[in-house]
Amino acid sequence: MGFTEFKTKNQYGLKKTNTSTPVRWIISHIFHYKLIFSLSLVFQLSASIFQSFVPLFIGAVAFVITQPPVDINQLLFFSVMILITGIGAGISNITKNILTEFISQRVERDARDELYTSMIGKSMTFHDRQAIGDLMARAAQDVRQLNMMLNPGLLLVLQSALGIIIPLIFISFIDVELLLFPLLFVISFLVFLRGYNKNLEKVAWKQRIAASKISSRLNEVISGMYVVRGASQQAQEKEIFDKNVNEFKGYAVQIGNIMARYWALLFLGVFTTLSLFHSVYLLDRQIITIGELIAFLGLLQLLRFPTFINVFAITIMSMGVASARRILELINQETLIDYNPSGISNQIKGDIAFKNVSFGYKPEIPVLKEISFDVNPGQTVAIVGMTGSGKTTITKLLSRLYDPQTGYISIDGYDLKDWNLETLRSQIGLVEQDVFLFSKSIKDNILLGSTTASEEDIINAAKLAKAHEFIQELPDGYETVIGERGITLSGGQRQRVAIARAILRNPAILILDDATSSIDSQTEDEINTAIKNVLQGRVSFLITHRIAQIRRADIIILIDKGKLVGIGDHTSLLRENIHYRSIFTTFDEFDLKTAVEPVIETKTEVR
Ligand SMILES: Nc1ncnc2c1ncn2[C@@H]1O[C@H](COP(=O)(O)OP(=O)(O)OP(=O)(O)O)[C@@H](O)[C@H]1O
Ligand SMILES: [Mg+2]
């Protein structure tokens, strides 16, 4: 069976890229704009050629002047040619700038798109490991750096390469011998650049990592501002932040130091002087004319700008490659979960089986151990256990957010892995323990994932979830936009919005993970009755500490430190299971004696 990652048909269509190395990846992105890129190269070339003609014509003018009687017509001709080539160079430059800018903006967009699509398709194991701030830094700053890398980075590198090669070719046309010192310059320049680039790339890489550290920490502190304040950690956090910022600054200074030791211009100065002696020598031996000597010196002057600008171009390129490497680090990480788009897409009936399921977020630390149970369509399952025992993990495996390491889970007789993952998840309604609401309107938050629901459906779902009343009292009703991380709503209100969301999706399997923990018992009872009516015939999983709810469940699954230590209905468990009884005796509200008479002591079966 093939492995299919999450893919999306976006506005631009995902284009194929080569993710084997940063440079190949960037080139494969640029190649999506082959035509425009070739055009920009043509204009780059023509700009360099036009520019190199100017000193030639100046040399010609000098030659004419030194050959009396001076031919005014010839002088005029060469002056006009200087004007024309000057204009030609200007127009070529502008055109190639526009074209390169076009490509760099497109490549930035495409890379952003590629990264985003890759991120939302990654497994939960990946996201558990990945710090949000670091991810944000890569998605924002590193992708931006790619744009800079193409324009002005690559643009300047090409300009500087052609800006050196073309004048050299022109020099060779004057006299091949003149090439001696300029060529020696190019060779020493290239050798120098290699070392320079290596140093720079190392520091650029460290600087990108330091930048990520800053944003990761910032992200954590802002998300956890309550905790930071509550524990009076402001001063410590400030210290850590200063340290991170200083580290970043340190690398910036190092880059500055490397740039300052850019010896190339010194080389150019030395070789230009040597070239001057050489050309005078050739003039003396009448191998070249005075006009050719002036043209040669003019061409040599053209090397100055490309040599100078390279220091910036190479720096930007190094940073770009470092950024590309960081983006690829994310894109190339294993996705782990197969989306199986050609898998089973049936309506779920509700036959669920866990067979010897073992799982750990890290395989070496098992969280669930050999869990087996069966659920029939329409049943309500309560999962009961101490905190950290693995209740939420069971529901995560059911939604295939993670795959078990051993054993298997099936729905309606098919292994979860054989289901089309999107079909599967779209039929599971989950109200998670920590409700997350997007900074969108309440309506959109309820609507999430239900594309066909009408306004009326939304209101009905909210009424069933006992959310309608408080939503109406909000300033803009259903259109009220929830503040970041839903902080404008109370815990109970958020849970009710999440329940409305789950009801609206009309799922075949509903999972309520401590979904009513912040809601008062009376409202909770009303919600439960409503949910029961809506979900007639569906399977529901309840993770709860409320006895009233546990008692009503058809199956109660008892988990202790990842092991299944009891399964059955309330009466039988209470009669037969010591774990169950010990949990229940801790509840004040519950009177053990009235629950089941008589209580028979039996040995507990621990599976
Ligand atoms: N994303 C994760 N990465 C690593 N370990 C995790 C992750 N989520 C949970 N765990 C660990 O797995 C174990 C079971 O967690 P789980 O959330 O399933 O417990 P729970 O029974 O739902 O607890 P609670 O009643 O507190 O919600 C815990 O030891 C927890 O530390
Ligand atoms: Mg939990």
mmCIF file of N, CA and C and ligand atoms in Angstrom, residues 387-388 390-393 433 513-514 543, ligand 2:
data_model
loop_
_atom_site.group_PDB
_atom_site.id
_atom_site.type_symbol
_atom_site.label_atom_id
_atom_site.label_comp_id
_atom_site.label_asym_id
_atom_site.label_seq_id
_atom_site.Cartn_x
_atom_site.Cartn_y
_atom_site.Cartn_z
ATOM 1 N N THR A 387 -6.278 10.725 36.845
ATOM 2 C CA THR A 387 -5.650 11.663 35.912
ATOM 3 C C THR A 387 -4.334 11.067 35.386
ATOM 4 N N GLY A 388 -4.108 11.238 34.095
ATOM 5 C CA GLY A 388 -2.889 10.712 33.491
ATOM 6 C C GLY A 388 -2.924 9.227 33.181
ATOM 7 N N GLY A 390 -4.581 7.700 30.807
ATOM 8 C CA GLY A 390 -4.584 7.391 29.373
ATOM 9 C C GLY A 390 -5.946 7.505 28.708
ATOM 10 N N LYS A 391 -6.900 8.152 29.390
ATOM 11 C CA LYS A 391 -8.260 8.254 28.846
ATOM 12 C C LYS A 391 -8.296 9.050 27.547
ATOM 13 N N THR A 392 -7.704 10.262 27.597
ATOM 14 C CA THR A 392 -7.697 11.105 26.404
ATOM 15 C C THR A 392 -6.938 10.416 25.268
ATOM 16 N N THR A 393 -5.880 9.708 25.648
ATOM 17 C CA THR A 393 -5.075 9.023 24.630
ATOM 18 C C THR A 393 -5.913 8.019 23.843
ATOM 19 N N GLN A 433 -10.736 18.271 25.881
ATOM 20 C CA GLN A 433 -10.606 18.664 27.284
ATOM 21 C C GLN A 433 -10.299 20.164 27.391
ATOM 22 N N ASP A 513 -14.729 14.744 26.074
ATOM 23 C CA ASP A 513 -13.609 14.541 26.998
ATOM 24 C C ASP A 513 -13.676 15.603 28.086
ATOM 25 N N ASP A 514 -14.218 15.211 29.222
ATOM 26 C CA ASP A 514 -14.397 16.161 30.321
ATOM 27 C C ASP A 514 -15.100 17.418 29.834
ATOM 28 N N ILE A 543 -15.792 10.950 28.802
ATOM 29 C CA ILE A 543 -14.750 10.883 29.829
ATOM 30 C C ILE A 543 -15.192 11.866 30.893
HETATM 31 MG MG MG B 2 -7.573 13.684 29.561
#
